[in-house]
C-alpha cells in the first residue's frame, strides 16, 4: 500500500516550470514598460510646465526692465531655474541686439523690443517664445477725443473705410485716434419744455414699459422707441425692429437665438441701453451707434456703426465694422474687428480673432494671450497711458405727466362712442373690434384718424382690422391684434402686438394733434 501511494503522487514538471517563469517574465516586462512610459510622460508634462513658467518669467522680467528709460543686462540674469538654458536667443531693437554669442546688451525703452528665444532643460525638451514688447514711445497717446453721442445717420456708413483714423503704422501719439464725431446733432441734447415737445422733437412712436411684437415689421425711419424695461429677443419677431432708427432701452437687451435685428439700415440712428447688452447666438444686424451703460456679450451679431460699452465686454464672435470703445475689461475671441478698439481695462485675447488691415487695438491695462500667437496679430495691440472714458448715452426719458381733467375731455369733444372715422374716445378699459354698423349699413374693419385715450387698458382686435391714430393708456397697456397700425402708442405697461402679420408704421404726433392746447396731457407738469 505504501508503494502505491508513492507512485500515485504527482509533481511539477520542468516544462510547466519554464512556462510559468516565461509568463511571469512577460508580465513583469509589460508592467515595467507601462510604468516607465507613465513616468516618462509625467516627466515630459512637468518639463513642459517648468519651461512654460520659466518663459513667462523671462518675458515678465523683460517687460519690467523695458519700463526704464535706458537699461543694460545679460541673458543669464533672465533665467531663474539652473536646469534650464537658452538654446536660441535673439533680443533686439532697431540698433542693438543680444544673442547667445553676445549675451549682454543695452536697450532704449522708447523702441519696441523684439524677443525670440528657445529654452531647453536637461532632458532636451524645449519651449519657444516669439513676441514684441511695446516701447514707451507707443505708450503715449495724447488728446484722444472720443466721439460724442450723436445721430450717426449724418454719416454714410458705406463711404468711410473702417479704421482709417489710425492705421497703427505710425506713432499713435502723432494723431488723435477716434477724433471723428459720428454726428453733432443729437436728438436728445435739447431739453424739451413739456411732454408734447418731447414727443415731437424725439419723433417718439412707442413709449412704455414693455414691448412684445409678433407682427411683421415696425417701420420708423428717424423715429424713436422708448422702452423703460427689458427687451428680450424671444418677444420680438425676426425682422420687426429692423426699420426703427432710434431705440432707447432703460433695462437690459438680451437676444439669444433667432435673427431679430436692431436699427434701420437706411436711416441708422442710435441705440441706448442703460442695462446690459447681450446678443448671444443667432446672426443679426445692428444699425446705429450703440451706447451701453452696463456689460456686453456679443457673439454672432454684425454691428455696422460704433459701439460704446460702459463696463466689461465679451467679443466672442460677430463682426464690428466701426470703432469700439470699452471702459472696462475685454475678452476677445473669434471676433472680426474692422475699426479701431479703445479699451481702458485689461485685454484677454483668445484664439482666432480677426483684425482688419488698418485696425489697432489700444488698451490701458494688461494684455493676456495664448502661447505662440501670431506676432503679426499681436503687433496690432498697443498699450497706451490713458484712454478717456467712453461717452454715456443721453437720457431720453421724459416722465409722463397726468392726463387732463374729465371736463377738459368733454369740452374737447371726447366721448365713449366708437366710430370708424375721426373717433375721439375717452374712458376706462376699451375694446375696439371689427363690427357691423347699422347706421352706415356696412362692416367696419378700418378706423381712420382715431384718438383713443383710456384710463385703463386698450384692446384692438380684428384679424384684418386697420387703424391710424393715437393710442394712449397712461395707467395700463395697449394690445393690438390686427392687420396694420399707423400712428403712435403711449402706454405705461407697454405695447403688445399679438398677430403675426401686423405692420406698425410711425407717424409724428403733430400729424394728429397740431396744437399743444389740444394735447391730452397736462403740459405744465
Short mmCIF file of C-alpha atoms in Angstrom, two decimals:
data_model
loop_
_atom_site.label_atom_id
_atom_site.label_comp_id
_atom_site.label_asym_id
_atom_site.label_seq_id
_atom_site.Cartn_x
_atom_site.Cartn_y
_atom_site.Cartn_z
CA UNK A 1 0.00 0.00 0.00
CA UNK A 2 2.86 2.37 0.74
CA UNK A 3 4.37 1.74 -2.68
CA UNK A 4 1.05 2.52 -4.40
CA UNK A 5 0.73 5.83 -2.54
CA UNK A 6 4.20 6.92 -3.57
CA UNK A 7 3.61 6.06 -7.21
CA UNK A 8 0.30 7.96 -7.28
CA UNK A 9 1.81 11.30 -6.08
CA UNK A 10 2.27 13.85 -8.93
CA UNK A 11 4.68 16.92 -9.12
CA UNK A 12 5.53 19.92 -11.32
CA UNK A 13 7.35 19.06 -14.47
CA UNK A 14 10.28 21.04 -15.80
CA UNK A 15 8.23 22.17 -18.81
CA UNK A 16 5.46 23.58 -16.64
CA UNK A 17 8.02 25.41 -14.54
CA UNK A 18 9.62 27.01 -17.60
CA UNK A 19 6.23 28.10 -18.98
CA UNK A 20 5.30 29.69 -15.65
CA UNK A 21 8.61 31.52 -15.47
CA UNK A 22 8.12 32.77 -19.04
CA UNK A 23 4.66 34.15 -18.30
CA UNK A 24 5.85 35.88 -15.14
CA UNK A 25 8.80 37.37 -17.02
CA UNK A 26 6.47 38.68 -19.77
CA UNK A 27 4.04 40.21 -17.30
CA UNK A 28 6.90 41.78 -15.37
CA UNK A 29 8.38 43.28 -18.54
CA UNK A 30 4.97 44.62 -19.65
CA UNK A 31 4.28 46.13 -16.23
CA UNK A 32 7.69 47.75 -16.12
CA UNK A 33 7.21 49.15 -19.65
CA UNK A 34 3.88 50.73 -18.72
CA UNK A 35 5.35 52.12 -15.53
CA UNK A 36 8.38 53.51 -17.39
CA UNK A 37 6.15 55.08 -20.08
CA UNK A 38 3.96 56.67 -17.42
CA UNK A 39 6.97 58.05 -15.62
CA UNK A 40 8.39 59.39 -18.88
CA UNK A 41 5.07 61.07 -19.78
CA UNK A 42 4.81 62.64 -16.33
CA UNK A 43 8.37 63.90 -16.61
CA UNK A 44 7.69 65.43 -20.02
CA UNK A 45 4.50 67.06 -18.75
CA UNK A 46 6.27 68.53 -15.75
CA UNK A 47 9.13 69.60 -18.02
CA UNK A 48 6.70 71.47 -20.29
CA UNK A 49 5.14 73.20 -17.27
CA UNK A 50 8.55 74.20 -15.95
CA UNK A 51 9.68 75.50 -19.35
CA UNK A 52 6.49 77.49 -19.83
CA UNK A 53 6.74 79.04 -16.36
CA UNK A 54 10.37 79.94 -17.00
CA UNK A 55 9.47 81.53 -20.34
CA UNK A 56 6.78 83.62 -18.65
CA UNK A 57 9.31 84.75 -16.04
CA UNK A 58 11.73 85.80 -18.79
CA UNK A 59 9.09 87.82 -20.66
CA UNK A 60 7.77 89.42 -17.44
CA UNK A 61 11.33 90.41 -16.45
CA UNK A 62 11.92 91.96 -19.87
CA UNK A 63 8.63 93.87 -19.70
CA UNK A 64 9.55 95.28 -16.28
CA UNK A 65 13.02 96.32 -17.43
CA UNK A 66 11.60 97.87 -20.58
CA UNK A 67 9.77 100.45 -18.50
CA UNK A 68 13.10 102.12 -17.69
CA UNK A 69 14.47 104.86 -19.93
CA UNK A 70 17.72 103.01 -20.74
CA UNK A 71 18.95 99.75 -19.27
CA UNK A 72 21.58 97.02 -19.69
CA UNK A 73 21.55 93.36 -18.73
CA UNK A 74 22.97 89.92 -19.62
CA UNK A 75 20.94 86.92 -20.65
CA UNK A 76 21.99 84.78 -17.68
CA UNK A 77 20.16 87.18 -15.35
CA UNK A 78 16.84 86.28 -17.02
CA UNK A 79 16.76 82.60 -16.03
CA UNK A 80 15.74 81.57 -12.53
CA UNK A 81 15.99 77.78 -12.98
CA UNK A 82 19.56 76.44 -13.08
CA UNK A 83 18.43 73.36 -15.05
CA UNK A 84 17.16 75.47 -17.97
CA UNK A 85 19.35 77.23 -20.54
CA UNK A 86 18.88 79.30 -23.68
CA UNK A 87 19.13 77.08 -26.76
CA UNK A 88 18.49 80.02 -29.10
CA UNK A 89 18.30 83.72 -28.20
CA UNK A 90 17.64 86.94 -30.10
CA UNK A 91 16.55 90.15 -28.33
CA UNK A 92 16.77 93.30 -30.41
CA UNK A 93 15.56 96.80 -31.18
CA UNK A 94 16.46 98.94 -34.19
CA UNK A 95 20.10 99.41 -33.11
CA UNK A 96 21.04 96.78 -30.53
CA UNK A 97 20.94 93.00 -30.42
CA UNK A 98 21.51 90.31 -27.80
CA UNK A 99 22.27 86.70 -28.72
CA UNK A 100 23.96 83.61 -27.29
CA UNK A 101 27.21 84.81 -28.82
CA UNK A 102 26.75 88.36 -27.42
CA UNK A 103 24.83 87.75 -24.18
CA UNK A 104 25.00 91.34 -22.85
CA UNK A 105 23.45 94.46 -24.41
CA UNK A 106 21.85 97.85 -23.75
CA UNK A 107 18.39 98.87 -24.95
CA UNK A 108 16.23 102.01 -25.19
CA UNK A 109 12.72 101.66 -23.79
CA UNK A 110 11.45 104.14 -26.36
CA UNK A 111 11.59 101.41 -29.03
CA UNK A 112 9.74 98.13 -29.46
CA UNK A 113 11.73 95.15 -28.21
CA UNK A 114 11.68 92.05 -30.45
CA UNK A 115 12.02 88.95 -28.29
CA UNK A 116 12.61 85.48 -29.70
CA UNK A 117 14.17 82.61 -27.76
CA UNK A 118 14.08 78.86 -27.21
CA UNK A 119 14.84 77.46 -23.76
CA UNK A 120 15.85 73.83 -23.07
CA UNK A 121 16.11 71.63 -19.99
CA UNK A 122 18.46 68.72 -19.17
CA UNK A 123 16.07 66.28 -20.93
CA UNK A 124 16.39 68.28 -24.18
CA UNK A 125 12.75 69.35 -24.02
CA UNK A 126 12.31 72.89 -25.35
CA UNK A 127 9.86 75.81 -25.38
CA UNK A 128 9.82 78.71 -27.86
CA UNK A 129 8.72 82.35 -27.47
CA UNK A 130 8.33 84.91 -30.26
CA UNK A 131 6.78 88.22 -29.16
CA UNK A 132 7.11 92.01 -29.22
CA UNK A 133 7.26 94.21 -26.11
CA UNK A 134 5.92 97.66 -26.95
CA UNK A 135 8.26 100.60 -26.45
CA UNK A 136 7.32 103.53 -24.28
CA UNK A 137 7.03 105.74 -27.35
CA UNK A 138 3.97 103.72 -28.31
CA UNK A 139 2.66 104.10 -24.76
CA UNK A 140 1.97 107.80 -25.23
CA UNK A 141 -1.33 108.66 -26.81
CA UNK A 142 -2.34 112.23 -26.07
CA UNK A 143 -5.52 114.15 -26.65
CA UNK A 144 -7.66 111.18 -27.58
CA UNK A 145 -11.07 112.69 -28.23
CA UNK A 146 -13.89 110.20 -28.22
CA UNK A 147 -16.96 110.93 -30.30
CA UNK A 148 -19.93 112.38 -28.51
CA UNK A 149 -23.27 110.60 -28.51
CA UNK A 150 -24.93 111.72 -31.69
CA UNK A 151 -27.05 110.74 -34.62
CA UNK A 152 -24.89 108.56 -36.82
CA UNK A 153 -27.39 108.97 -39.57
CA UNK A 154 -25.43 112.05 -40.56
CA UNK A 155 -22.52 109.95 -41.79
CA UNK A 156 -22.65 107.45 -44.59
CA UNK A 157 -21.60 104.04 -43.32
CA UNK A 158 -20.78 102.85 -46.81
CA UNK A 159 -18.37 105.60 -47.85
CA UNK A 160 -15.88 105.58 -44.98
CA UNK A 161 -13.10 103.00 -44.80
CA UNK A 162 -13.32 101.45 -41.31
CA UNK A 163 -10.41 102.01 -39.01
CA UNK A 164 -8.71 104.67 -41.11
CA UNK A 165 -8.42 107.11 -38.23
CA UNK A 166 -5.23 105.39 -37.00
CA UNK A 167 -3.83 102.56 -39.12
CA UNK A 168 -1.33 101.68 -36.42
CA UNK A 169 1.73 102.11 -38.65
CA UNK A 170 2.73 105.45 -37.18
CA UNK A 171 3.27 106.62 -33.64
CA UNK A 172 -0.27 106.86 -32.30
CA UNK A 173 0.80 109.90 -30.31
CA UNK A 174 1.10 111.90 -33.52
CA UNK A 175 -2.58 111.91 -34.27
CA UNK A 176 -5.80 111.77 -32.35
CA UNK A 177 -7.32 108.33 -32.81
CA UNK A 178 -11.06 108.35 -32.66
CA UNK A 179 -11.47 112.10 -33.16
CA UNK A 180 -14.17 111.73 -35.75
CA UNK A 181 -17.53 112.78 -34.41
CA UNK A 182 -20.26 110.49 -35.73
CA UNK A 183 -22.74 113.33 -35.60
CA UNK A 184 -23.08 116.54 -33.63
CA UNK A 185 -26.83 116.62 -33.89
CA UNK A 186 -28.19 114.56 -31.06
CA UNK A 187 -31.95 114.39 -30.79
CA UNK A 188 -31.62 114.04 -27.02
CA UNK A 189 -29.39 117.03 -26.32
CA UNK A 190 -32.10 119.68 -26.16
CA UNK A 191 -34.32 119.76 -23.10
CA UNK A 192 -37.95 119.94 -24.19
CA UNK A 193 -40.23 122.19 -22.18
CA UNK A 194 -43.07 119.69 -21.97
CA UNK A 195 -44.15 116.18 -22.91
CA UNK A 196 -45.65 117.32 -26.21
CA UNK A 197 -42.41 118.96 -27.34
CA UNK A 198 -40.58 115.80 -26.26
CA UNK A 199 -42.78 113.55 -28.39
CA UNK A 200 -42.48 115.90 -31.35
CA UNK A 201 -38.73 116.53 -31.09
CA UNK A 202 -37.73 112.92 -30.47
CA UNK A 203 -40.19 111.51 -33.03
CA UNK A 204 -41.45 109.10 -30.37
CA UNK A 205 -43.89 106.50 -31.66
CA UNK A 206 -43.71 103.80 -28.95
CA UNK A 207 -43.42 104.79 -25.28
CA UNK A 208 -43.90 102.33 -22.42
CA UNK A 209 -42.50 99.74 -20.04
CA UNK A 210 -42.52 96.70 -22.34
CA UNK A 211 -42.60 95.73 -25.99
CA UNK A 212 -43.79 92.40 -27.32
CA UNK A 213 -44.13 92.25 -31.07
CA UNK A 214 -45.06 89.14 -33.02
CA UNK A 215 -46.09 91.10 -36.08
CA UNK A 216 -44.41 91.55 -39.44
CA UNK A 217 -42.37 94.74 -39.00
CA UNK A 218 -42.20 98.15 -37.37
CA UNK A 219 -41.40 100.99 -39.75
CA UNK A 220 -39.90 104.02 -38.04
CA UNK A 221 -37.36 105.93 -40.15
CA UNK A 222 -35.89 108.69 -37.94
CA UNK A 223 -38.36 107.67 -35.23
CA UNK A 224 -37.65 106.77 -31.59
CA UNK A 225 -38.85 103.88 -29.50
CA UNK A 226 -38.64 104.34 -25.70
CA UNK A 227 -38.86 101.20 -23.54
CA UNK A 228 -38.47 101.55 -19.76
CA UNK A 229 -38.00 97.86 -19.04
CA UNK A 230 -36.02 94.99 -20.61
CA UNK A 231 -36.14 93.91 -24.24
CA UNK A 232 -35.99 90.19 -24.98
CA UNK A 233 -35.44 88.68 -28.40
CA UNK A 234 -37.93 85.85 -27.83
CA UNK A 235 -40.63 88.52 -27.53
CA UNK A 236 -39.75 90.09 -30.88
CA UNK A 237 -40.43 88.64 -34.32
CA UNK A 238 -37.41 88.21 -36.65
CA UNK A 239 -37.10 91.47 -38.60
CA UNK A 240 -39.55 93.50 -36.55
CA UNK A 241 -37.16 96.22 -35.33
CA UNK A 242 -35.02 96.36 -38.46
CA UNK A 243 -36.55 99.65 -39.66
CA UNK A 244 -36.64 101.68 -36.42
CA UNK A 245 -33.87 104.31 -36.32
CA UNK A 246 -33.56 105.15 -32.61
CA UNK A 247 -34.16 102.73 -29.74
CA UNK A 248 -33.89 103.61 -26.04
CA UNK A 249 -33.96 100.72 -23.52
CA UNK A 250 -33.85 101.60 -19.83
CA UNK A 251 -33.17 97.96 -18.88
CA UNK A 252 -31.27 95.05 -20.41
CA UNK A 253 -31.33 93.83 -24.00
CA UNK A 254 -31.00 90.05 -24.39
CA UNK A 255 -31.32 88.22 -27.71
CA UNK A 256 -30.45 84.50 -27.78
CA UNK A 257 -31.36 82.59 -30.92
CA UNK A 258 -33.33 83.72 -33.92
CA UNK A 259 -32.35 86.56 -36.21
CA UNK A 260 -34.14 89.62 -34.83
CA UNK A 261 -32.09 92.74 -35.60
CA UNK A 262 -32.00 96.27 -34.26
CA UNK A 263 -31.94 99.62 -36.03
CA UNK A 264 -32.54 100.83 -39.56
CA UNK A 265 -30.10 100.11 -42.37
CA UNK A 266 -31.45 103.02 -44.44
CA UNK A 267 -31.72 105.56 -41.59
CA UNK A 268 -29.31 104.41 -38.85
CA UNK A 269 -29.70 106.35 -35.64
CA UNK A 270 -28.65 105.40 -32.10
CA UNK A 271 -29.41 102.56 -29.71
CA UNK A 272 -29.20 103.41 -25.99
CA UNK A 273 -29.09 100.59 -23.41
CA UNK A 274 -29.00 101.54 -19.73
CA UNK A 275 -28.52 97.91 -18.63
CA UNK A 276 -26.55 95.05 -20.18
CA UNK A 277 -26.38 94.39 -23.92
CA UNK A 278 -26.41 90.64 -24.60
CA UNK A 279 -26.55 89.44 -28.19
CA UNK A 280 -25.80 85.74 -27.94
CA UNK A 281 -26.41 83.04 -30.54
CA UNK A 282 -28.17 83.89 -33.78
CA UNK A 283 -26.93 86.01 -36.66
CA UNK A 284 -28.42 89.50 -36.65
CA UNK A 285 -27.66 93.02 -37.90
CA UNK A 286 -27.44 96.07 -35.67
CA UNK A 287 -27.55 99.51 -37.32
CA UNK A 288 -26.78 102.74 -35.49
CA UNK A 289 -24.26 103.75 -32.83
CA UNK A 290 -24.77 101.59 -29.73
CA UNK A 291 -24.31 103.09 -26.23
CA UNK A 292 -24.30 100.53 -23.39
CA UNK A 293 -24.12 101.57 -19.76
CA UNK A 294 -23.60 98.04 -18.41
CA UNK A 295 -21.75 94.91 -19.57
CA UNK A 296 -21.93 93.43 -23.04
CA UNK A 297 -21.67 89.94 -24.54
CA UNK A 298 -21.67 89.85 -28.34
CA UNK A 299 -21.41 86.64 -30.30
CA UNK A 300 -22.95 86.30 -33.76
CA UNK A 301 -24.19 89.83 -34.49
CA UNK A 302 -22.87 92.27 -37.08
CA UNK A 303 -22.62 95.85 -35.74
CA UNK A 304 -22.43 98.37 -38.57
CA UNK A 305 -21.72 101.56 -36.59
CA UNK A 306 -19.73 102.47 -33.46
CA UNK A 307 -20.02 100.66 -30.15
CA UNK A 308 -19.59 102.28 -26.70
CA UNK A 309 -19.57 100.00 -23.61
CA UNK A 310 -19.53 101.41 -20.09
CA UNK A 311 -18.31 98.27 -18.31
CA UNK A 312 -16.84 94.92 -19.42
CA UNK A 313 -17.23 93.30 -22.83
CA UNK A 314 -17.00 89.80 -24.24
CA UNK A 315 -16.48 89.90 -28.00
CA UNK A 316 -16.67 86.18 -28.64
CA UNK A 317 -17.79 86.35 -32.25
CA UNK A 318 -19.56 88.60 -34.72
CA UNK A 319 -18.35 91.46 -36.89
CA UNK A 320 -17.65 95.05 -35.83
CA UNK A 321 -17.46 97.39 -38.81
CA UNK A 322 -16.62 100.58 -36.90
CA UNK A 323 -14.68 101.64 -33.79
CA UNK A 324 -15.23 100.07 -30.36
CA UNK A 325 -14.87 101.92 -27.03
CA UNK A 326 -14.82 99.87 -23.79
CA UNK A 327 -14.47 101.38 -20.31
CA UNK A 328 -13.79 98.03 -18.61
CA UNK A 329 -12.03 94.79 -19.50
CA UNK A 330 -12.39 92.99 -22.82
CA UNK A 331 -12.30 89.31 -23.75
CA UNK A 332 -11.78 88.93 -27.50
CA UNK A 333 -12.35 85.60 -29.23
CA UNK A 334 -13.47 84.81 -32.79
CA UNK A 335 -14.46 88.45 -33.29
CA UNK A 336 -13.95 90.22 -36.62
CA UNK A 337 -12.92 93.81 -35.77
CA UNK A 338 -12.59 96.15 -38.74
CA UNK A 339 -12.39 99.50 -36.90
CA UNK A 340 -10.09 100.54 -34.07
CA UNK A 341 -10.71 99.49 -30.46
CA UNK A 342 -10.05 101.61 -27.34
CA UNK A 343 -10.07 99.59 -24.09
CA UNK A 344 -9.49 101.20 -20.69
CA UNK A 345 -9.04 97.92 -18.84
CA UNK A 346 -7.29 94.61 -19.45
CA UNK A 347 -7.47 92.61 -22.67
CA UNK A 348 -7.74 88.82 -22.69
CA UNK A 349 -7.06 87.59 -26.18
CA UNK A 350 -8.30 84.16 -27.21
CA UNK A 351 -7.75 82.17 -30.38
CA UNK A 352 -8.93 83.08 -33.89
CA UNK A 353 -9.79 86.79 -33.67
CA UNK A 354 -9.57 88.64 -36.98
CA UNK A 355 -8.39 92.26 -37.11
CA UNK A 356 -8.72 94.44 -40.20
CA UNK A 357 -5.71 95.58 -42.19
CA UNK A 358 -5.82 99.07 -40.65
CA UNK A 359 -7.12 98.05 -37.22
CA UNK A 360 -5.28 98.92 -34.00
CA UNK A 361 -6.41 97.90 -30.51
CA UNK A 362 -5.34 100.46 -27.88
CA UNK A 363 -5.51 99.26 -24.28
CA UNK A 364 -4.65 100.78 -20.91
CA UNK A 365 -4.29 97.67 -18.75
CA UNK A 366 -2.59 94.36 -19.49
CA UNK A 367 -2.65 92.01 -22.49
CA UNK A 368 -3.01 88.26 -21.99
CA UNK A 369 -2.88 85.89 -24.95
CA UNK A 370 -2.25 82.22 -25.81
CA UNK A 371 1.26 80.95 -26.39
CA UNK A 372 2.63 81.03 -29.92
CA UNK A 373 0.05 83.56 -31.11
CA UNK A 374 0.97 85.29 -34.35
CA UNK A 375 3.41 88.20 -33.82
CA UNK A 376 1.68 90.00 -36.70
CA UNK A 377 -1.61 89.86 -34.82
CA UNK A 378 -0.02 90.89 -31.52
CA UNK A 379 1.66 93.88 -33.17
CA UNK A 380 -1.81 95.39 -33.66
CA UNK A 381 -2.25 95.70 -29.88
CA UNK A 382 -0.76 98.92 -28.48
CA UNK A 383 -0.56 99.71 -24.78
CA UNK A 384 -1.27 103.36 -24.01
CA UNK A 385 -1.02 105.55 -20.93
CA UNK A 386 -4.58 106.88 -20.82
CA UNK A 387 -7.80 106.38 -22.73
CA UNK A 388 -10.72 108.72 -21.92
CA UNK A 389 -13.98 107.26 -20.68
CA UNK A 390 -16.48 106.36 -23.36
CA UNK A 391 -19.34 108.87 -23.57
CA UNK A 392 -22.56 107.98 -21.83
CA UNK A 393 -25.80 107.74 -23.69
CA UNK A 394 -28.10 110.69 -23.39
CA UNK A 395 -31.14 110.11 -21.23
CA UNK A 396 -34.17 110.06 -23.50
CA UNK A 397 -36.59 109.54 -20.64
CA UNK A 398 -39.27 112.14 -20.05
CA UNK A 399 -41.77 111.47 -17.29
CA UNK A 400 -45.32 111.09 -18.48
CA UNK A 401 -47.48 113.84 -16.93
CA UNK A 402 -51.09 113.36 -15.72
CA UNK A 403 -54.00 113.43 -18.14
CA UNK A 404 -56.21 116.44 -18.45
CA UNK A 405 -59.42 116.51 -16.40
CA UNK A 406 -62.66 114.82 -17.44
CA UNK A 407 -64.18 118.27 -18.00
CA UNK A 408 -61.36 119.12 -20.41
CA UNK A 409 -62.04 115.99 -22.47
CA UNK A 410 -65.76 116.73 -22.56
CA UNK A 411 -65.08 120.29 -23.74
CA UNK A 412 -62.77 118.96 -26.47
CA UNK A 413 -65.49 116.69 -27.85
CA UNK A 414 -64.34 113.33 -26.46
CA UNK A 415 -66.94 110.65 -25.76
CA UNK A 416 -67.23 106.86 -25.44
CA UNK A 417 -68.64 106.42 -28.91
CA UNK A 418 -66.69 104.02 -31.18
CA UNK A 419 -66.84 105.04 -34.84
CA UNK A 420 -64.70 104.41 -37.92
CA UNK A 421 -63.59 107.97 -38.74
CA UNK A 422 -62.18 110.77 -36.53
CA UNK A 423 -63.03 108.93 -33.33
CA UNK A 424 -62.19 110.82 -30.11
CA UNK A 425 -62.61 108.30 -27.32
CA UNK A 426 -62.04 108.92 -23.59
CA UNK A 427 -62.96 106.42 -20.87
CA UNK A 428 -61.88 103.32 -18.94
CA UNK A 429 -60.97 99.92 -20.35
CA UNK A 430 -61.94 99.79 -24.00
CA UNK A 431 -62.09 97.08 -26.68
CA UNK A 432 -62.24 98.12 -30.31
CA UNK A 433 -63.22 95.38 -32.74
CA UNK A 434 -64.50 94.91 -36.25
CA UNK A 435 -68.30 95.31 -36.23
CA UNK A 436 -71.33 95.86 -38.40
CA UNK A 437 -72.53 99.49 -38.26
CA UNK A 438 -76.29 99.68 -38.71
CA UNK A 439 -76.28 103.40 -39.40
CA UNK A 440 -73.62 103.04 -42.10
CA UNK A 441 -75.04 99.71 -43.23
CA UNK A 442 -71.60 98.20 -43.71
CA UNK A 443 -68.97 96.14 -41.95
CA UNK A 444 -66.38 98.32 -40.16
CA UNK A 445 -62.83 96.98 -40.02
CA UNK A 446 -60.95 100.23 -40.59
CA UNK A 447 -60.52 103.15 -38.19
CA UNK A 448 -59.03 106.37 -39.55
CA UNK A 449 -57.59 109.29 -37.57
CA UNK A 450 -58.59 107.82 -34.20
CA UNK A 451 -57.58 109.29 -30.85
CA UNK A 452 -58.19 106.70 -28.14
CA UNK A 453 -57.39 107.66 -24.55
CA UNK A 454 -58.08 105.17 -21.77
CA UNK A 455 -57.55 105.36 -18.02
CA UNK A 456 -57.26 101.55 -18.16
CA UNK A 457 -56.30 99.18 -20.99
CA UNK A 458 -56.81 99.47 -24.74
CA UNK A 459 -57.53 96.30 -26.73
CA UNK A 460 -57.81 96.49 -30.52
CA UNK A 461 -58.83 93.16 -32.03
CA UNK A 462 -59.69 92.06 -35.56
CA UNK A 463 -57.83 89.82 -37.98
CA UNK A 464 -57.94 92.25 -40.91
CA UNK A 465 -58.52 95.41 -38.85
CA UNK A 466 -56.62 98.55 -39.85
CA UNK A 467 -56.17 101.69 -37.76
CA UNK A 468 -54.45 105.05 -37.92
CA UNK A 469 -54.19 107.45 -35.00
CA UNK A 470 -53.05 107.67 -31.36
CA UNK A 471 -53.46 105.07 -28.62
CA UNK A 472 -52.82 106.38 -25.09
CA UNK A 473 -53.10 104.29 -21.90
CA UNK A 474 -51.11 106.08 -19.16
CA UNK A 475 -52.21 103.57 -16.48
CA UNK A 476 -52.47 100.34 -18.47
CA UNK A 477 -51.35 98.59 -21.65
CA UNK A 478 -52.17 98.61 -25.34
CA UNK A 479 -52.79 95.31 -27.13
CA UNK A 480 -53.18 95.22 -30.91
CA UNK A 481 -54.29 92.23 -32.98
CA UNK A 482 -54.97 93.36 -36.50
CA UNK A 483 -53.58 93.94 -39.97
CA UNK A 484 -51.88 97.34 -39.59
CA UNK A 485 -51.49 100.31 -37.30
CA UNK A 486 -50.14 103.72 -38.27
CA UNK A 487 -49.50 106.38 -35.66
CA UNK A 488 -48.04 106.27 -32.13
CA UNK A 489 -48.61 104.41 -28.86
CA UNK A 490 -48.12 105.79 -25.34
CA UNK A 491 -48.72 103.28 -22.58
CA UNK A 492 -47.45 102.79 -19.05
CA UNK A 493 -47.27 98.98 -19.22
CA UNK A 494 -46.26 98.73 -22.85
CA UNK A 495 -47.30 97.81 -26.38
CA UNK A 496 -48.23 94.21 -27.20
CA UNK A 497 -48.80 93.09 -30.80
CA UNK A 498 -50.04 89.50 -30.87
CA UNK A 499 -50.96 89.00 -34.54
CA UNK A 500 -48.40 87.53 -36.90
CA UNK A 501 -48.82 89.75 -39.96
CA UNK A 502 -49.18 93.17 -38.36
CA UNK A 503 -47.27 96.17 -39.71
CA UNK A 504 -46.78 99.18 -37.43
CA UNK A 505 -45.75 102.47 -39.09
CA UNK A 506 -44.59 105.62 -37.32
CA UNK A 507 -46.41 108.92 -37.58
CA UNK A 508 -45.46 112.01 -35.57
CA UNK A 509 -47.97 113.23 -33.02
CA UNK A 510 -48.19 116.52 -34.93
CA UNK A 511 -49.94 114.65 -37.73
CA UNK A 512 -52.87 114.17 -35.36
CA UNK A 513 -52.56 116.93 -32.74
CA UNK A 514 -51.18 120.09 -34.29
CA UNK A 515 -51.82 122.47 -31.39
CA UNK A 516 -50.31 121.86 -27.94
CA UNK A 517 -53.55 123.22 -26.47
CA UNK A 518 -55.28 120.07 -27.77
CA UNK A 519 -52.71 117.78 -26.14
CA UNK A 520 -54.50 115.39 -23.70
CA UNK A 521 -51.72 115.56 -21.06
CA UNK A 522 -51.17 118.49 -18.73
CA UNK A 523 -48.36 120.49 -20.26
CA UNK A 524 -47.46 122.46 -17.13
CA UNK A 525 -46.35 119.32 -15.22
#
